[in-house]
Short mmCIF file of C-alpha atoms in Angstrom, two decimals:
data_model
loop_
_atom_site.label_atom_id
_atom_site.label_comp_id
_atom_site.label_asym_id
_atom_site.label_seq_id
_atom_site.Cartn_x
_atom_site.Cartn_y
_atom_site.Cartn_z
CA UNK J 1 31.32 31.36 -11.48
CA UNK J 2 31.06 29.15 -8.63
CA UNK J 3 27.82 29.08 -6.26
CA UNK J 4 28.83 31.24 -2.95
CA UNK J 5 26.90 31.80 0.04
CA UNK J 6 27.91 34.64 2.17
CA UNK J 7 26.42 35.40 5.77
CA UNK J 8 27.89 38.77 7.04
CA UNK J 9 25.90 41.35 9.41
CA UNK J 10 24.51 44.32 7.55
CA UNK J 11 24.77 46.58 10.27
CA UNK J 12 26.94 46.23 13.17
CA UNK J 13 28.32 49.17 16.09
CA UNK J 14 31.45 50.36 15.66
CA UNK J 15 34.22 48.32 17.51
CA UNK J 16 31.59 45.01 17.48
CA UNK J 17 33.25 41.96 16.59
CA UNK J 18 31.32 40.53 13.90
CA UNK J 19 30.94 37.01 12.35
CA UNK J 20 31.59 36.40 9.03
CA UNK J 21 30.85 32.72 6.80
CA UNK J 22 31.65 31.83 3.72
CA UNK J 23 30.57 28.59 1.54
CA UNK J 24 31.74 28.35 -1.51
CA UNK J 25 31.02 24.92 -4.28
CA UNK J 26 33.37 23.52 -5.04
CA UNK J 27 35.15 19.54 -5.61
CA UNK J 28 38.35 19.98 -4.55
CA UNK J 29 39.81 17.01 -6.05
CA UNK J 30 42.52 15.78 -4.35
CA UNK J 31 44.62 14.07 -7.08
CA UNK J 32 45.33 11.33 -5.21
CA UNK J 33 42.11 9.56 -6.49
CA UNK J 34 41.52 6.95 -9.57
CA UNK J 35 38.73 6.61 -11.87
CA UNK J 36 36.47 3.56 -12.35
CA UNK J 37 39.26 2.63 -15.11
CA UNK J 38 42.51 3.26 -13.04
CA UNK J 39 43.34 6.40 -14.58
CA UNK J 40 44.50 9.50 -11.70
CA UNK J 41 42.02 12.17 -11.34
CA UNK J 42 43.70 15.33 -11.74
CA UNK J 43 44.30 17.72 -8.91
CA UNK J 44 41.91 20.64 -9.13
CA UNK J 45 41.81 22.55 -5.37
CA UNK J 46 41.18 26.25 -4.36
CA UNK J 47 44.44 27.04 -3.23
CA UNK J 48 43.87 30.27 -1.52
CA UNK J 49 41.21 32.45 0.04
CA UNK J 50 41.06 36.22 1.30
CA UNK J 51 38.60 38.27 3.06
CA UNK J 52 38.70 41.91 2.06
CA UNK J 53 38.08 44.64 4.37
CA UNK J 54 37.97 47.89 2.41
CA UNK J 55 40.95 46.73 0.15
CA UNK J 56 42.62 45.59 3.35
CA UNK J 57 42.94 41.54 3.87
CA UNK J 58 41.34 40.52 7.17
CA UNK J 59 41.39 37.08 7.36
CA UNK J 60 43.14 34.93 4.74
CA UNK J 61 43.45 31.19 4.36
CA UNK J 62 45.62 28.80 2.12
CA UNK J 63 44.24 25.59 0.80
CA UNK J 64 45.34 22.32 0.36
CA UNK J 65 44.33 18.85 -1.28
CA UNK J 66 43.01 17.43 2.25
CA UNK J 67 40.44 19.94 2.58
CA UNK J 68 36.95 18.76 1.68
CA UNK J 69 34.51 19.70 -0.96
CA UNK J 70 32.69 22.55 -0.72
CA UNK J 71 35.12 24.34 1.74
CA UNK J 72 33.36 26.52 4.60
CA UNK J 73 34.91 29.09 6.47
CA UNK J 74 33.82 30.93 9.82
CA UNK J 75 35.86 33.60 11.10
CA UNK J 76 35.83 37.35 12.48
CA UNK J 77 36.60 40.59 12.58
CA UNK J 78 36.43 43.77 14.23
CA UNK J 79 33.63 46.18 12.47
CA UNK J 80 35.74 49.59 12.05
CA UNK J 81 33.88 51.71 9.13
CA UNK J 82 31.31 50.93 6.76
CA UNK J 83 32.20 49.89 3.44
CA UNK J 84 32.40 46.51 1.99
CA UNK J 85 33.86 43.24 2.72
CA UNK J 86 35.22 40.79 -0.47
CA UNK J 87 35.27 37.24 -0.25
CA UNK J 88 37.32 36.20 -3.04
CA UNK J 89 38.62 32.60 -3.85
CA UNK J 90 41.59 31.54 -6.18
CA UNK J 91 42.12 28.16 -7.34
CA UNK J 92 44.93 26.05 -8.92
CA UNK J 93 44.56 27.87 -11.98
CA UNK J 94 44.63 31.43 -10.93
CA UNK J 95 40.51 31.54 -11.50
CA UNK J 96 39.14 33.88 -9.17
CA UNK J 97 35.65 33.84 -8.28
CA UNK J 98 34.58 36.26 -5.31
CA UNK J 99 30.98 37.81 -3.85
CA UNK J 100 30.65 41.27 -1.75
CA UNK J 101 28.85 42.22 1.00
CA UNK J 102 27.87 45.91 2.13
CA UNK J 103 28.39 46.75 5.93
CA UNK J 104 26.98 49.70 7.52
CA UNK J 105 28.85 50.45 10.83
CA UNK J 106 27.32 53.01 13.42
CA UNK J 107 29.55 54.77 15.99
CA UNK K 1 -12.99 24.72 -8.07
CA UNK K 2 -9.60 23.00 -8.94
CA UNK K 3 -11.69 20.22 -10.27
CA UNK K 4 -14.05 22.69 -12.46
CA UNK K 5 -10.76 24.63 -13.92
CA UNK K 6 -9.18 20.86 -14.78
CA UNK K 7 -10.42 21.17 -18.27
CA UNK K 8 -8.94 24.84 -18.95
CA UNK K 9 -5.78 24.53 -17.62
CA UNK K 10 -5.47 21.13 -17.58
CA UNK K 11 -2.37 20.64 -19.60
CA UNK K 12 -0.29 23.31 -17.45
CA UNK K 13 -1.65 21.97 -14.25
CA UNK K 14 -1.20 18.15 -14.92
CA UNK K 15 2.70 19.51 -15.28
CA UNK K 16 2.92 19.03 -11.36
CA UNK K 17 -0.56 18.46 -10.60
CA UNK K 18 -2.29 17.82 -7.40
CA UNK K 19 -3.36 14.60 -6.61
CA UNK K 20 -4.89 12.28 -9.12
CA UNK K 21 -8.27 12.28 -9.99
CA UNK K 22 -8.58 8.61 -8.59
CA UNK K 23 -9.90 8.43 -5.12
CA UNK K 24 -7.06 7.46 -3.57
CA UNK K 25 -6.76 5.43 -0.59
CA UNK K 26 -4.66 6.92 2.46
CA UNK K 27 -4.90 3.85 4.80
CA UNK K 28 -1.51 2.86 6.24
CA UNK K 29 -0.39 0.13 4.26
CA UNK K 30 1.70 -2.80 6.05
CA UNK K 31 4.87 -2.68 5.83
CA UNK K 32 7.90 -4.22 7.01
CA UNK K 33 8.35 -1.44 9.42
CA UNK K 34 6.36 -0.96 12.80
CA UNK K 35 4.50 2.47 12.03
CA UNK K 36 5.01 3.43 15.55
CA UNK K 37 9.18 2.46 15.12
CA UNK K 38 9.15 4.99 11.52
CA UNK K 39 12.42 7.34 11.89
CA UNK K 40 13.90 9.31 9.74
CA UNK K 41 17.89 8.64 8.06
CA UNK K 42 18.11 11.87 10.21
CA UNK K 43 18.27 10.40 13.52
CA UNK K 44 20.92 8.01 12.68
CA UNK K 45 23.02 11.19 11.89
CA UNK K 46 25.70 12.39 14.61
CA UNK K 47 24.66 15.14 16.16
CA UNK K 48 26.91 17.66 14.52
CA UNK K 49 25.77 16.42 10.87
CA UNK K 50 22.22 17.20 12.71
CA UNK K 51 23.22 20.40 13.38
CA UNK K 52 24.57 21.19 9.94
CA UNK K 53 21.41 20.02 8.39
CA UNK K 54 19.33 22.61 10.74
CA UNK K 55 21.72 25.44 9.72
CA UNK K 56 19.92 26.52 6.93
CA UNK K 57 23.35 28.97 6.02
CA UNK K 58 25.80 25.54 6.79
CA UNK K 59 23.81 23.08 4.83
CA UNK K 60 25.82 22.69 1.83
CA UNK K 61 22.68 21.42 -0.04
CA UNK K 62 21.81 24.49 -0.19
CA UNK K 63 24.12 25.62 -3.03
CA UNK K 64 21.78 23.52 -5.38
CA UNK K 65 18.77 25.35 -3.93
CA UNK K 66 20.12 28.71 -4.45
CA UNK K 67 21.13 27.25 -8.29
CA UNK K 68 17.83 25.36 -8.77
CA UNK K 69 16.02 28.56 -7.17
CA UNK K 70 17.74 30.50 -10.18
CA UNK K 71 16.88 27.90 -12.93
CA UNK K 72 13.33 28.02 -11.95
CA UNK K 73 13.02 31.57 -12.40
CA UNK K 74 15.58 31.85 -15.78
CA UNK K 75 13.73 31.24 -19.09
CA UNK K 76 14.73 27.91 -21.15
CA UNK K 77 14.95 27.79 -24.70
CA UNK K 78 12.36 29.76 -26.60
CA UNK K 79 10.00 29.57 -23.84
CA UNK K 80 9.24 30.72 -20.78
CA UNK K 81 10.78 30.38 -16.48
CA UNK K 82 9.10 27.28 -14.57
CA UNK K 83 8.25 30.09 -12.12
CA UNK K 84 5.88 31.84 -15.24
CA UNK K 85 3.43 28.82 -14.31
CA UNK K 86 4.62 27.55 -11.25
CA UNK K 87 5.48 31.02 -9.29
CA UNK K 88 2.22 31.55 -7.69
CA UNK K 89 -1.39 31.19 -6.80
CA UNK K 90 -3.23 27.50 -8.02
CA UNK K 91 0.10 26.02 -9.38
CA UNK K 92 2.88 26.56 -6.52
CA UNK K 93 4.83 23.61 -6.02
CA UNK K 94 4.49 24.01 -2.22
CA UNK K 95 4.16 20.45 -1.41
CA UNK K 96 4.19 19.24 -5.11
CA UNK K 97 7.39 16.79 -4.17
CA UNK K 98 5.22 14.95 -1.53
CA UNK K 99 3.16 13.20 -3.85
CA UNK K 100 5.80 11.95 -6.14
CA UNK K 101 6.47 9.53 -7.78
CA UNK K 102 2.65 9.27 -8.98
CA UNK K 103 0.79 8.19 -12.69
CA UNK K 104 1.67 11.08 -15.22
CA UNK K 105 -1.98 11.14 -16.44
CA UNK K 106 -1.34 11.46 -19.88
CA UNK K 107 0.84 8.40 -21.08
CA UNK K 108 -0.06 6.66 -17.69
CA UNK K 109 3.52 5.92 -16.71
CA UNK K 110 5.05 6.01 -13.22
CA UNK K 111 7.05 9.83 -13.04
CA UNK K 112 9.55 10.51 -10.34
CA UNK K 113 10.15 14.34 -9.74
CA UNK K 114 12.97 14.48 -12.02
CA UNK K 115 10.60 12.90 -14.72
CA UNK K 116 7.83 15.26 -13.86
CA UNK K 117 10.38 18.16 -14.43
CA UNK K 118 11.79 17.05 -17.86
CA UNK K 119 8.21 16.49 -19.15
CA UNK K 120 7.49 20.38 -18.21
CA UNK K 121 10.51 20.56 -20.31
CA UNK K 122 9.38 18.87 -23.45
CA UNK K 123 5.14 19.48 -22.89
CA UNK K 124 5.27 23.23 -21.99
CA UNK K 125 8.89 24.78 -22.38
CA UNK K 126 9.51 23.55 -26.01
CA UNK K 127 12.89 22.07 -23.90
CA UNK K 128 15.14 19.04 -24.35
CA UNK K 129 15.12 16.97 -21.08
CA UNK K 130 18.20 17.27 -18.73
CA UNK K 131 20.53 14.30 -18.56
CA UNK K 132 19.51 12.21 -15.45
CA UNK K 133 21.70 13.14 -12.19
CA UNK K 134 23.10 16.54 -14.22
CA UNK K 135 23.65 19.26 -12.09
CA UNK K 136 20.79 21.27 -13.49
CA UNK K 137 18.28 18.53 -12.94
CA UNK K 138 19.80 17.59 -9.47
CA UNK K 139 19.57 21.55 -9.01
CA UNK K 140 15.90 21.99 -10.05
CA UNK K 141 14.42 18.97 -7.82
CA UNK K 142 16.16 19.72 -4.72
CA UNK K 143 14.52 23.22 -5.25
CA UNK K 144 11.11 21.81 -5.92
CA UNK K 145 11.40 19.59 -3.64
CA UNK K 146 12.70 22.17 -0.98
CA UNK K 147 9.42 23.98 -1.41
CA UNK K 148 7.73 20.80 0.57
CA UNK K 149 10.00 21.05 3.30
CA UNK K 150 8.58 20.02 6.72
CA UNK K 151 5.28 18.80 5.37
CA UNK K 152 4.62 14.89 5.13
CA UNK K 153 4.96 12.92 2.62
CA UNK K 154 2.02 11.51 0.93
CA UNK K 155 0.76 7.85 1.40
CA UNK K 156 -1.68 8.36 -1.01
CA UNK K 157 -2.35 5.34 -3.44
CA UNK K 158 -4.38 5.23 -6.14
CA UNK K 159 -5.91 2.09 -8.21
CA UNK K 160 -3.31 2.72 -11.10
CA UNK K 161 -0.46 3.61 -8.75
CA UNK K 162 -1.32 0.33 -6.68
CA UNK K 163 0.17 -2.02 -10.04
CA UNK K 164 3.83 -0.25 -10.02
CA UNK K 165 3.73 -0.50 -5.53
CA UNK K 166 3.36 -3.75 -5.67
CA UNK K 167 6.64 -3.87 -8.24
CA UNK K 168 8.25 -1.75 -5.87
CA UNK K 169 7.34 -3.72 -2.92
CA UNK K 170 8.76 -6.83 -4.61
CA UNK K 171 12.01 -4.76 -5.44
CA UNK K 172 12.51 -4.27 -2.46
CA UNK K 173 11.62 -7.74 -1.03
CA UNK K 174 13.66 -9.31 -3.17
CA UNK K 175 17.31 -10.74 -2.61
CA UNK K 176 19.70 -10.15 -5.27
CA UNK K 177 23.14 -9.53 -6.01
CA UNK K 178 26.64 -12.26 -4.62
CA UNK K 179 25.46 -11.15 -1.36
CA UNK K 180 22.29 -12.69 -1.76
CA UNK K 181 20.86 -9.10 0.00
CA UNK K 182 17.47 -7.57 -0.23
CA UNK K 183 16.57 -4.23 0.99
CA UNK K 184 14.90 -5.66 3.41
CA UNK K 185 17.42 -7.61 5.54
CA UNK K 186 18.94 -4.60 6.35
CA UNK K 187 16.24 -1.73 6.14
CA UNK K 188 13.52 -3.40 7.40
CA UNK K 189 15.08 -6.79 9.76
CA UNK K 190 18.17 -4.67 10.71
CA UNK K 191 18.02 -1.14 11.08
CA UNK K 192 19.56 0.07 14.17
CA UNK K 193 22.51 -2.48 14.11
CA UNK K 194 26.07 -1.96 13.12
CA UNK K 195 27.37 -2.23 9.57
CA UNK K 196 31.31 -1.68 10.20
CA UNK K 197 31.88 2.04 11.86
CA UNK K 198 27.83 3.04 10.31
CA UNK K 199 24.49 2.68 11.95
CA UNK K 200 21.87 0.66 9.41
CA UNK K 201 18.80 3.33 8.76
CA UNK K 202 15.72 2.69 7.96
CA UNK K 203 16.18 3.81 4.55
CA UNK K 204 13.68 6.78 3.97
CA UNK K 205 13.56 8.65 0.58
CA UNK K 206 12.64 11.69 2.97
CA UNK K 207 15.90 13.64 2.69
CA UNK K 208 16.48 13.10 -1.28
CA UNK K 209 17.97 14.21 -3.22
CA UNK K 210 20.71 14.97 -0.20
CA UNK K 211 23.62 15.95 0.33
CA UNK K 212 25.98 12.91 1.04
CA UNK K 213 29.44 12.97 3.02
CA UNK K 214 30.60 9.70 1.15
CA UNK K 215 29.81 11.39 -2.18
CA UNK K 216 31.06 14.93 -0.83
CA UNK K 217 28.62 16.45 -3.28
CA UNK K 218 24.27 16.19 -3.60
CA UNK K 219 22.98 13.58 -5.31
CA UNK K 220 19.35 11.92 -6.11
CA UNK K 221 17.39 8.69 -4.70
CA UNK K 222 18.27 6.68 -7.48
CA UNK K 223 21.78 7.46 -7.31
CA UNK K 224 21.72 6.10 -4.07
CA UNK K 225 19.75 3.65 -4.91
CA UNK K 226 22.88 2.71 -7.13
CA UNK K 227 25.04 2.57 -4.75
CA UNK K 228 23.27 0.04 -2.82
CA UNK K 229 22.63 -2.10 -5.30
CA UNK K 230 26.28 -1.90 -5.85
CA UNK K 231 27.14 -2.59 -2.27
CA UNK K 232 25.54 -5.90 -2.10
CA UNK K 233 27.16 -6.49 -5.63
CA UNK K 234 24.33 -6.53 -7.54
CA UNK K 235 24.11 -4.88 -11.21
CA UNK K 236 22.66 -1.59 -9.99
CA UNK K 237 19.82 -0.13 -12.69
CA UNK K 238 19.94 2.86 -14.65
CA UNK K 239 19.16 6.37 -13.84
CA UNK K 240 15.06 6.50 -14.06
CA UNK K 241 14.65 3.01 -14.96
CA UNK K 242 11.28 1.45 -14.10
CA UNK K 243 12.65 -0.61 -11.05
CA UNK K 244 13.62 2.31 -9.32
CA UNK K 245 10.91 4.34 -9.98
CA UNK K 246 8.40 1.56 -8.57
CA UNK K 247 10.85 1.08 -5.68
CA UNK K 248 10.86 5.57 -4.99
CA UNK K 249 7.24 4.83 -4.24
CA UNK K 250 7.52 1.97 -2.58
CA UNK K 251 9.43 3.89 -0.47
CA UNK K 252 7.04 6.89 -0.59
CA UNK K 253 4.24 4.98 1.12
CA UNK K 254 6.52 3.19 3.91
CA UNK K 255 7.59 6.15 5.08
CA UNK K 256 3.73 6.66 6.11
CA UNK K 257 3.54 10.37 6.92
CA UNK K 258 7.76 11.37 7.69
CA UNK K 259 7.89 15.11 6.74
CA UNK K 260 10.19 15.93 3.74
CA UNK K 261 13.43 17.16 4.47
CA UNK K 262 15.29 17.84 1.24
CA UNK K 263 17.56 19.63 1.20
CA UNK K 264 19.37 16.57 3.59
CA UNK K 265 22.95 15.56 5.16
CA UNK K 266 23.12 12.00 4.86
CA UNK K 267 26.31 9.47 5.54
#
C-alpha cells in the first residue's frame, strides 16, 4: 500500500469546523511522457478520492493526468459525532489504498 | 569513555561511528565561496516552496521518512532492525549524517551515507546492499539523515580524508563536458544570477537527499549530481562512483557549518 499521511484533529466541539489533510505517494504518470528511448510511458493516475464521514462521503475529489505527484489535499468539514473519518484513494486500476482516523467530538 | 569502549564495540560502532580517530582539523578551509556570503539552496526557494519545506505535515519528503523510519525499525534478512544497534544511548544516529562522507576505517575508502548504510548491511545484518538510488536506500538515508536535522554540518578533515578533498576540490574546479562548464562558474563565480526562469544557488549538499519539483519525487546528491553533469553535457558518473563521493565532501567542507536540512524542497 501506498505511504499516506493523514493530519485530522482528534478531538474537536461539536459543530467546529475542522481541517482535514491528506498526502498520499504517489507518481501519477501522466502518459503523455517518453522514455530515454522514445517509447510512451504509460498512464498510471489516482483517478478518484473520498473522504468518509461515518460511511457518509464528505468531501470527494476526481483526478486527472495534470495533477502532480504525490497529490495533497486540504479541505473541511463540520465535526457532528464522533466516529471515524476514511481517506480512501482509487486509482486507474480500481486499487484502493485508504488510512482512518478516530475523532472524538464533545457537545 | 567512547574512546575506552572502541575496542569492545568497535565493529558495531565503526557502523556509523563518531568522528575518526585522527585529530581532525576544523579550520575553515578556503573556498571559492566568501564564508560570510554561505547560503543555503533554501533561500533561493520561493517563498511558498519555503513554506512547504517548514510544514513538517506538507513536506512531501516526508513520505520517505515515515518509510525509512519503518525500515530502520523492521528486521532484514536473518538479522536484526538498524534501530537494535542504532535505537538508543552511545550509537544514535543523531547527527551521524553530518560527518559524512568520511574514511570507513576498515578498508580505508571514502563512504557516503548510503555506503555507510549498505556496509551495516553486509558487516552486521548478514544483508545484501540496496541498489544505489532504490527507494529503500533513498528511504533509509533521508531518515538517518533526518535525525541531524538543524545541526551543522561538519567541516571536519582529517589527514586521510584530506587525499580524496583535494580530488573533490579538483572535481569541482574542473571544466568539462561541450559546455566547457565547471561547477565552479556557476556555483561559486555565479550564484545569484539568472539561468533562464531559475536563480543559480550556491550548490549546498545541505538539503540531500531532497525532494525535487523537476524530478516530482526525492532523490540523492549524486543523482543530482547527475543531472548536472548532464546539463553541461558532460558524461555524468555512476551512482557512488569515486568522483562523486570525493566531490559530496568537497561539498561537505564548503558548506563550512550550514545546518542540515534533509528532508529538503529543492527546484
Amino acid at each position: 500500500m501506498a505511504a499516506i499521511r493523514i493530519s485530522a484533529m482528534k478531538t474537536a466541539k461539536a459543530g467546529e469546523i475542522i481541517e482535514l489533510k491528506a498526502l498520499i505517494r504517489h507518481k501519477m504518470e501522466t502518459g503523455f511522457r517518453r522514455g530515454s528511448r522514445g517509447e510512451a510511458i504509460p498512464r498510471d493516475i489516482i483517478t478518484h478520492f473520498v473522504c468518509l464521514y461515518n460511511g457518509e462521503a464528505v468531501f470527494e475529489a476526481d483526478f486527472f493526468p495534470s495533477v502532480a505527484a504525490n497529490p495533497f489535499l486540504i479541505f473541511y468539514t463540520r465535526a457532528t459525532e464522533s466516529g471515524t473519518l476514511e481517506f480512501r484513494w482509487t486509482d486507474q486500476h480500481g486499487t484502493v489504498s485508504s488510512q482512518t482516523a478516530n475523532i472524538s467530538v464533545e457537545s | 569513555m567512547r574512546h575506552f569502549r572502541w575496542p569492545l564495540i568497535g565493529l558495531l560502532l565503526g557502523a556509523l561511528s563518531a568522528c575518526g580517530e585522527e585529530p581532525a582539523s576544523d579550520s575553515v578551509r578556503e573556498t571559492g565561496l566568501a564564508p560570510d556570503t554561505i547560503v543555503s539552496g533554501y533561500a533561493f526557494l520561493t517563498p511558498e516552496t519555503q513554506s512547504e519545506q517548514d510544514d513538517d505535515f506538507l513536506n512531501p519528503a516526508n513520505l520517505w521518512v515515515d518509510e525509512g523510519g519503518k525500515l530502520f525499525l523492521s528486521e532484514t534478512g536473518v538479522s536484526a532492525a538498524c534501530a537494535s544497534c542504532h535505537g538508543e544511548g552511545d550509537m544514535r544516529l543523531d547527527g551521524a549524517a553530518t560527518r559524512y562522507p568520511t574514511i570507513d576505517h576498515a578498508s580505508g575508502e571514502l563512504v557516503n551515507l548510503e555506503g555507510r548504510i549498505n556496509l551495516c548491511r553486509t558487516r552486521h545484518q548478514q544483508a545484501d546492499p540496496l541498489e544505489y538510488e532504490s527507494e529503500p536506500l533513498l528511504s533509509l538515508t533521508t531518515y538517518v539523515a533526518s535525525l541531524s536535522r538543524g545541526q551543522a554540518i561538519s567541516t571536519a578533515l582529517s589527514t586521510d580524508e584530506q587525499v580524496f578533498y583535494e580530488v573533490g576540490k579538483t572535481y569541482f574546479n574542473t571544466r568539462r563536458g561541450q559546455f566547457n562548464l565547471s561547477c565552479r562558474e556557476c556555483h561559486d563565480l555565479n550564484w545569484g544570477k539568472q539561468l533562464r526562469g531559475d536563480t543559480i544557488s550556491q550548490g549546498h549538499s545541505n538539503g540531500f537527499p531532497a525532494y525535487r519539483l523537476e524530478w516530482q519525487t526525492l532523490g540523492s546528491l549524486h543523482r543530482r549530481f547527475r543531472d548536472c553533469d548532464a546539463g553541461i553535457r558532460a558524461e555524468p558518473r555512476t551512482y557512488g562512483s569515486a568522483d562523486y563521493l570525493a566531490l559530496e565532501l568537497y561539498l561537505r567542507v564548503r558548506a563550512q557549518g550550514l545546518p542540515m536540512e534533509t528532508p529538503a524542497i529543492r527546484r
